[in-house]
Coordinates of C-alpha atoms and ligand atoms in Angstrom, one line a residue:
M258 CA 28.9 -6.4 -73.7
T259 CA 29.1 -2.8 -72.8
D260 CA 25.3 -2.5 -72.6
Q261 CA 25.3 -3.7 -69.0
R262 CA 24.9 -0.7 -66.6
V263 CA 27.6 -1.0 -63.9
G264 CA 27.4 0.2 -60.3
F265 CA 30.7 0.5 -58.3
C266 CA 30.7 0.7 -54.5
G267 CA 34.0 1.6 -52.8
L268 CA 36.4 4.1 -54.4
G269 CA 39.5 3.5 -52.4
T270 CA 43.0 2.9 -53.8
M271 CA 41.8 0.0 -55.8
G272 CA 38.2 0.8 -56.5
A273 CA 38.8 4.3 -57.8
A274 CA 41.3 3.0 -60.4
M275 CA 39.3 0.0 -61.3
A276 CA 36.1 2.1 -61.8
A277 CA 38.1 4.5 -64.0
N278 CA 39.1 1.6 -66.2
L279 CA 35.5 0.5 -66.5
R280 CA 34.5 4.0 -67.6
R281 CA 37.5 4.1 -70.0
S282 CA 36.2 0.9 -71.6
G283 CA 32.8 2.5 -72.2
F284 CA 30.7 1.1 -69.4
S285 CA 27.8 3.2 -68.2
L286 CA 28.8 3.7 -64.5
T287 CA 27.1 4.8 -61.3
V288 CA 29.6 5.1 -58.4
W289 CA 29.2 5.3 -54.6
N290 CA 31.7 5.8 -51.8
R291 CA 31.0 6.0 -48.0
T292 CA 33.1 9.1 -47.5
P293 CA 32.0 11.8 -49.9
G294 CA 34.4 13.6 -52.3
R295 CA 36.2 10.6 -53.8
A296 CA 34.0 10.4 -57.0
A297 CA 34.9 13.8 -58.5
D298 CA 37.3 12.4 -61.1
L299 CA 34.9 9.7 -62.1
V300 CA 32.0 12.1 -62.4
A301 CA 34.2 14.3 -64.6
A302 CA 34.9 11.2 -66.8
G303 CA 31.1 10.7 -67.2
A304 CA 30.1 8.5 -64.3
S305 CA 27.0 9.3 -62.2
E306 CA 27.3 9.4 -58.4
A307 CA 24.8 7.7 -56.2
A308 CA 23.9 8.7 -52.6
T309 CA 23.8 5.1 -51.3
P310 CA 24.8 1.6 -52.3
G311 CA 21.1 0.9 -52.8
A312 CA 20.7 3.8 -55.2
A313 CA 23.8 2.6 -57.1
A314 CA 22.3 -0.8 -57.4
A315 CA 18.9 0.5 -58.5
A316 CA 20.6 2.2 -61.5
S317 CA 22.7 -0.8 -62.4
D318 CA 22.5 -4.4 -63.9
V319 CA 25.8 -5.4 -62.3
V320 CA 27.3 -4.0 -59.1
V321 CA 31.0 -4.2 -58.3
V322 CA 32.0 -3.9 -54.7
C323 CA 35.5 -3.2 -53.6
V324 CA 35.7 -2.3 -49.9
S325 CA 38.1 -3.3 -47.1
D326 CA 37.0 -6.3 -45.1
T327 CA 34.3 -8.9 -44.5
P328 CA 32.0 -6.8 -42.3
D329 CA 32.4 -3.9 -44.7
V330 CA 31.1 -6.0 -47.6
E331 CA 28.2 -7.1 -45.4
A332 CA 27.4 -3.5 -44.6
V333 CA 27.5 -2.4 -48.2
L334 CA 25.3 -5.4 -49.3
F335 CA 22.8 -5.7 -46.4
G336 CA 23.0 -2.4 -44.5
P337 CA 20.0 0.0 -44.2
D338 CA 20.8 1.7 -47.5
G339 CA 22.6 -1.3 -48.9
V340 CA 22.7 -2.9 -52.3
T341 CA 19.9 -5.2 -51.5
V342 CA 17.5 -2.2 -50.9
G343 CA 17.9 -1.2 -54.6
A344 CA 18.9 -4.3 -56.5
A345 CA 16.3 -5.8 -58.8
A346 CA 16.0 -9.6 -59.2
G347 CA 18.5 -10.6 -61.9
T348 CA 21.2 -8.1 -60.6
L349 CA 24.7 -9.6 -60.5
I350 CA 27.1 -8.6 -57.6
I351 CA 30.8 -8.9 -58.3
D352 CA 32.7 -8.7 -55.0
C353 CA 36.4 -7.6 -55.7
S354 CA 37.2 -7.1 -52.0
T355 CA 39.4 -9.6 -50.3
I356 CA 37.3 -11.3 -47.6
S357 CA 36.5 -14.6 -45.9
P358 CA 35.5 -17.4 -48.3
S359 CA 32.9 -18.8 -45.8
A360 CA 31.3 -15.3 -45.4
T361 CA 31.2 -15.0 -49.1
R362 CA 29.2 -18.2 -49.4
D363 CA 26.8 -17.0 -46.7
Y364 CA 26.3 -13.6 -48.5
A365 CA 25.7 -15.3 -51.8
A366 CA 23.0 -17.5 -50.3
R367 CA 21.3 -14.5 -48.7
L368 CA 21.3 -12.6 -51.9
A369 CA 20.0 -15.6 -53.8
T370 CA 16.7 -15.4 -51.8
G371 CA 16.0 -12.1 -53.5
G372 CA 17.0 -13.4 -57.0
V373 CA 20.3 -11.6 -56.9
A374 CA 23.5 -13.5 -58.0
M375 CA 27.0 -13.0 -56.7
I376 CA 30.5 -14.0 -57.7
D377 CA 33.7 -13.4 -55.7
A378 CA 36.4 -11.8 -57.8
P379 CA 39.3 -10.7 -55.5
V380 CA 42.3 -9.2 -57.3
S381 CA 46.0 -9.3 -57.2
G382 CA 48.6 -7.0 -58.8
G383 CA 48.7 -4.0 -56.4
S384 CA 47.6 -0.4 -56.9
E385 CA 49.8 -0.4 -60.1
G386 CA 47.8 -3.2 -61.5
A387 CA 44.5 -1.5 -60.7
V388 CA 45.7 1.7 -62.5
K389 CA 47.1 -0.1 -65.5
A390 CA 44.1 -2.6 -65.7
T391 CA 46.6 -5.5 -65.4
L392 CA 45.1 -7.2 -62.4
S393 CA 45.0 -10.9 -61.9
I394 CA 41.4 -11.8 -60.9
M395 CA 40.5 -15.0 -59.2
V396 CA 36.8 -15.8 -59.6
G397 CA 34.4 -18.1 -57.8
G398 CA 30.7 -18.6 -58.8
D399 CA 28.4 -20.1 -61.3
A400 CA 29.9 -20.4 -64.8
D401 CA 27.0 -18.3 -66.4
D402 CA 27.5 -15.5 -63.9
V403 CA 31.2 -15.5 -64.5
E404 CA 30.7 -15.3 -68.2
R405 CA 28.3 -12.4 -67.7
A406 CA 30.9 -10.7 -65.6
R407 CA 33.9 -11.4 -67.9
P408 CA 33.7 -8.2 -70.0
I409 CA 33.7 -6.2 -66.8
L410 CA 36.5 -8.1 -65.2
S411 CA 38.5 -8.0 -68.5
A412 CA 38.3 -4.2 -68.4
M413 CA 40.1 -4.2 -65.0
G414 CA 42.6 -7.0 -65.4
T415 CA 44.5 -9.1 -67.9
S416 CA 44.0 -12.5 -66.2
V417 CA 40.6 -13.7 -65.2
T418 CA 40.6 -17.3 -63.9
H419 CA 37.4 -19.1 -62.9
M420 CA 38.5 -21.2 -59.9
G421 CA 35.2 -23.0 -59.1
P422 CA 32.1 -22.4 -57.0
I423 CA 31.4 -19.3 -54.9
G424 CA 34.2 -18.7 -52.4
S425 CA 36.9 -20.3 -54.4
G426 CA 38.2 -17.0 -55.7
Q427 CA 38.6 -15.8 -52.1
A428 CA 40.3 -19.1 -51.2
T429 CA 42.7 -18.7 -54.1
K430 CA 43.4 -15.1 -53.0
A431 CA 44.3 -16.4 -49.5
V432 CA 46.9 -18.7 -51.2
N433 CA 48.2 -15.6 -53.0
Q434 CA 48.7 -13.8 -49.7
V435 CA 50.4 -16.8 -48.1
I436 CA 52.9 -16.9 -50.9
L437 CA 53.4 -13.1 -50.6
C438 CA 54.4 -13.5 -46.9
G439 CA 57.4 -15.5 -47.9
A440 CA 58.2 -13.2 -50.8
Y441 CA 58.2 -10.0 -48.7
L442 CA 60.2 -11.6 -45.9
G443 CA 62.6 -13.2 -48.3
V444 CA 63.3 -10.0 -50.3
A445 CA 63.7 -8.1 -47.0
E446 CA 66.1 -10.6 -45.5
G447 CA 68.2 -10.7 -48.7
L448 CA 68.4 -6.9 -48.9
V449 CA 69.4 -6.6 -45.2
L450 CA 72.0 -9.2 -45.7
A451 CA 73.3 -7.3 -48.7
M452 CA 73.5 -4.0 -46.8
R453 CA 75.1 -5.6 -43.8
A454 CA 77.7 -7.3 -46.1
G455 CA 78.6 -3.9 -47.6
L456 CA 77.0 -4.6 -51.0
D457 CA 75.2 -1.9 -53.0
P458 CA 71.6 -3.1 -52.6
E459 CA 70.4 -1.5 -55.8
R460 CA 73.2 -3.3 -57.8
V461 CA 72.1 -6.5 -56.0
V462 CA 68.5 -6.0 -57.2
A463 CA 69.8 -5.3 -60.7
A464 CA 72.1 -8.3 -60.7
L465 CA 69.3 -10.7 -59.4
S466 CA 66.4 -9.4 -61.5
G467 CA 67.0 -11.7 -64.4
G468 CA 67.7 -14.8 -62.4
A469 CA 65.8 -17.3 -60.2
A470 CA 65.2 -14.8 -57.4
Q471 CA 63.2 -12.4 -59.6
S472 CA 59.7 -11.7 -58.3
W473 CA 57.0 -9.0 -58.3
V474 CA 58.1 -8.0 -54.8
L475 CA 61.8 -7.8 -55.8
A476 CA 60.9 -5.7 -58.9
N477 CA 58.3 -3.4 -57.3
R478 CA 59.0 -3.2 -53.6
S479 CA 62.8 -3.6 -53.1
G480 CA 63.3 0.2 -53.7
R481 CA 61.0 1.0 -50.8
M482 CA 62.8 -1.5 -48.5
I483 CA 66.2 0.0 -49.4
A484 CA 65.0 3.5 -48.8
D485 CA 63.2 2.4 -45.7
E486 CA 60.1 4.4 -46.8
Y487 CA 56.8 2.7 -47.4
P488 CA 54.2 4.8 -49.3
L489 CA 51.0 2.9 -50.5
G490 CA 50.6 0.5 -52.2
F491 CA 48.7 -2.0 -50.2
K492 CA 48.2 -1.3 -46.5
L493 CA 49.9 -3.5 -44.1
A494 CA 46.7 -3.6 -42.1
L495 CA 44.8 -5.0 -45.1
H496 CA 47.5 -7.7 -45.7
L497 CA 47.3 -8.7 -42.0
K498 CA 43.5 -9.1 -42.5
D499 CA 44.2 -11.4 -45.4
V500 CA 46.8 -13.3 -43.5
H501 CA 44.2 -14.0 -40.7
I502 CA 41.8 -15.3 -43.4
A503 CA 44.5 -17.7 -44.6
L504 CA 45.5 -18.8 -41.1
G505 CA 41.8 -19.4 -40.3
M506 CA 41.5 -21.6 -43.4
A507 CA 44.6 -23.5 -42.4
E508 CA 43.3 -24.0 -38.9
D509 CA 40.1 -25.5 -40.2
L510 CA 42.3 -27.9 -42.2
D511 CA 44.5 -28.7 -39.2
L512 CA 47.5 -27.3 -41.2
A513 CA 50.5 -25.3 -39.9
L514 CA 51.7 -22.4 -42.0
P515 CA 54.9 -21.4 -40.1
V516 CA 56.1 -18.6 -42.5
T517 CA 52.7 -17.1 -42.7
A518 CA 52.4 -17.2 -38.9
L519 CA 55.8 -15.5 -38.5
A520 CA 54.7 -12.7 -40.9
A521 CA 51.5 -12.3 -38.9
R522 CA 53.5 -11.8 -35.7
F523 CA 55.7 -9.2 -37.4
E524 CA 52.7 -7.4 -38.8
E525 CA 50.9 -7.4 -35.5
Q526 CA 54.0 -5.8 -33.9
L527 CA 54.2 -3.2 -36.7
M528 CA 50.5 -2.4 -36.3
A529 CA 51.1 -1.9 -32.6
E530 CA 54.0 0.5 -33.5
G531 CA 51.6 2.6 -35.8
H532 CA 52.7 1.3 -39.2
G533 CA 49.4 -0.3 -40.2
D534 CA 48.7 2.4 -42.9
E535 CA 52.1 2.0 -44.6
D536 CA 52.6 -0.3 -47.6
V537 CA 53.0 -4.0 -46.6
S538 CA 56.6 -3.8 -47.7
S539 CA 57.2 -2.1 -44.3
L540 CA 57.4 -5.8 -43.2
A541 CA 61.1 -5.0 -44.0
R542 CA 61.2 -2.9 -40.8
A543 CA 61.0 -6.0 -38.8
I544 CA 64.1 -7.4 -40.6
R545 CA 65.9 -4.1 -40.9
S546 CA 65.7 -3.5 -37.2
G547 CA 68.3 -6.3 -37.0
I548 CA 70.7 -4.0 -38.9
E549 CA 71.1 -1.9 -35.8
G550 CA 70.3 -4.7 -33.4
Ligands
NAP709 P1 41.4 1.4 -49.3 O1 42.2 2.3 -50.1 O2 41.7 1.5 -47.8 O3 39.9 1.7 -49.5 C1 38.9 1.0 -48.8 C2 37.6 1.3 -49.4 O4 36.6 0.6 -48.7 C3 37.2 2.8 -49.3 O5 36.4 3.2 -50.4 C4 36.3 2.8 -48.0 O6 35.5 3.9 -48.0 C5 35.6 1.5 -48.2 N1 35.0 1.0 -47.0 C6 35.7 0.5 -45.9 N2 34.8 0.1 -45.0 C7 33.6 0.4 -45.4 C8 32.3 0.3 -44.9 N3 32.0 -0.3 -43.7 N4 31.2 0.7 -45.6 C9 31.4 1.3 -46.9 N5 32.6 1.4 -47.4 C10 33.7 1.0 -46.7 O7 41.6 -0.1 -49.7 P2 42.0 -0.7 -51.1 O8 43.5 -0.8 -51.1 O9 41.3 0.0 -52.2 O10 41.5 -2.2 -50.9 C11 40.2 -2.6 -51.2 C12 40.1 -4.1 -51.2 O11 41.0 -4.6 -52.2 C13 40.5 -4.8 -49.9 O12 39.8 -5.9 -49.6 C14 42.0 -5.1 -50.2 O13 42.4 -6.2 -49.4 C15 41.9 -5.5 -51.7 N6 43.2 -5.4 -52.4 C16 44.0 -4.3 -52.3 C17 45.2 -4.2 -53.0 C18 46.1 -3.0 -52.9 O14 47.2 -3.1 -53.4 N7 45.7 -1.9 -52.4 C19 45.5 -5.3 -53.9 C20 44.7 -6.3 -54.0 C21 43.5 -6.4 -53.3 P3 35.9 5.3 -47.3 O15 36.6 6.1 -48.4 O16 34.7 5.9 -46.8 O17 36.9 5.0 -46.2

């Protein structure tokens, strides 16, 4: 259904690549980014650039949002020049940011008063997945809205799973981030053990990659951990934001998540040491420091 005009707000690591895939799939696209200068490639590919989120919404039937954190989505939707200023009744918002499930439910209710629908559609698969349009997308919202969004989501990802009502995509993404805490820490610990034991870590990765220890993190982030260099990727600061969302959910459920809590402590320490803008695989720094220690 490429006749839906799509707006896209937030052209960061993820958003710029996801918007490019929408354009590549033939969608009519109007883009906006807070900091100017990030839309040039998209405009060259045939997208229009809007001056505000409201202007992007006014030119669109469906608006995708992909910004950093919960208050940032609120600003883009409800700020002075926000999406709600321009969105006509019947507009559908697809929020691909990773934010709080409860705030998501609140935003959807506020939008509904103006006849604007919203689904939450956080993504997983890293910057590589955004570029290759192979993201896994976890969706919450009304079934009709999800079906309306499906052609757009399918242009950005290979797996689109409707999890249930609004907010359940974000809850599923929190589960994803909890699992990743263990995956990053496990791969880092294994590699540090390998190096301390005098094994060639790259041969270890090759040897394990067809076995039970294989994972996305082992395949895609072990090289960074071995080199002790952590280019983006996915910012550690953003992962910590997601970890806090998951820990907040667990607290509401009176549930302990000890591995996630440990990862949060390491990430807070790494943030304090100035590593927040590195890829989240820099969690390995916390384990690697034991090599010298
Ligand atoms: P990023 O590269 O840091 O980009 C963040 C984007 O959000 C930029 O376009 C930024 O605009 C915009 N933004 C932030 N605060 C804003 C505000 N208050 N008002 C308007 N725009 C604002 O982040 P990213 O990696 O693309 O991540 C975007 C979302 O996807 C996050 O929720 C993240 O958790 C999620 N995610 C990321 C990955 C990944 O591997 N990177 C994977 C899955 C999910 P400026 O250019 O003006 O700063």
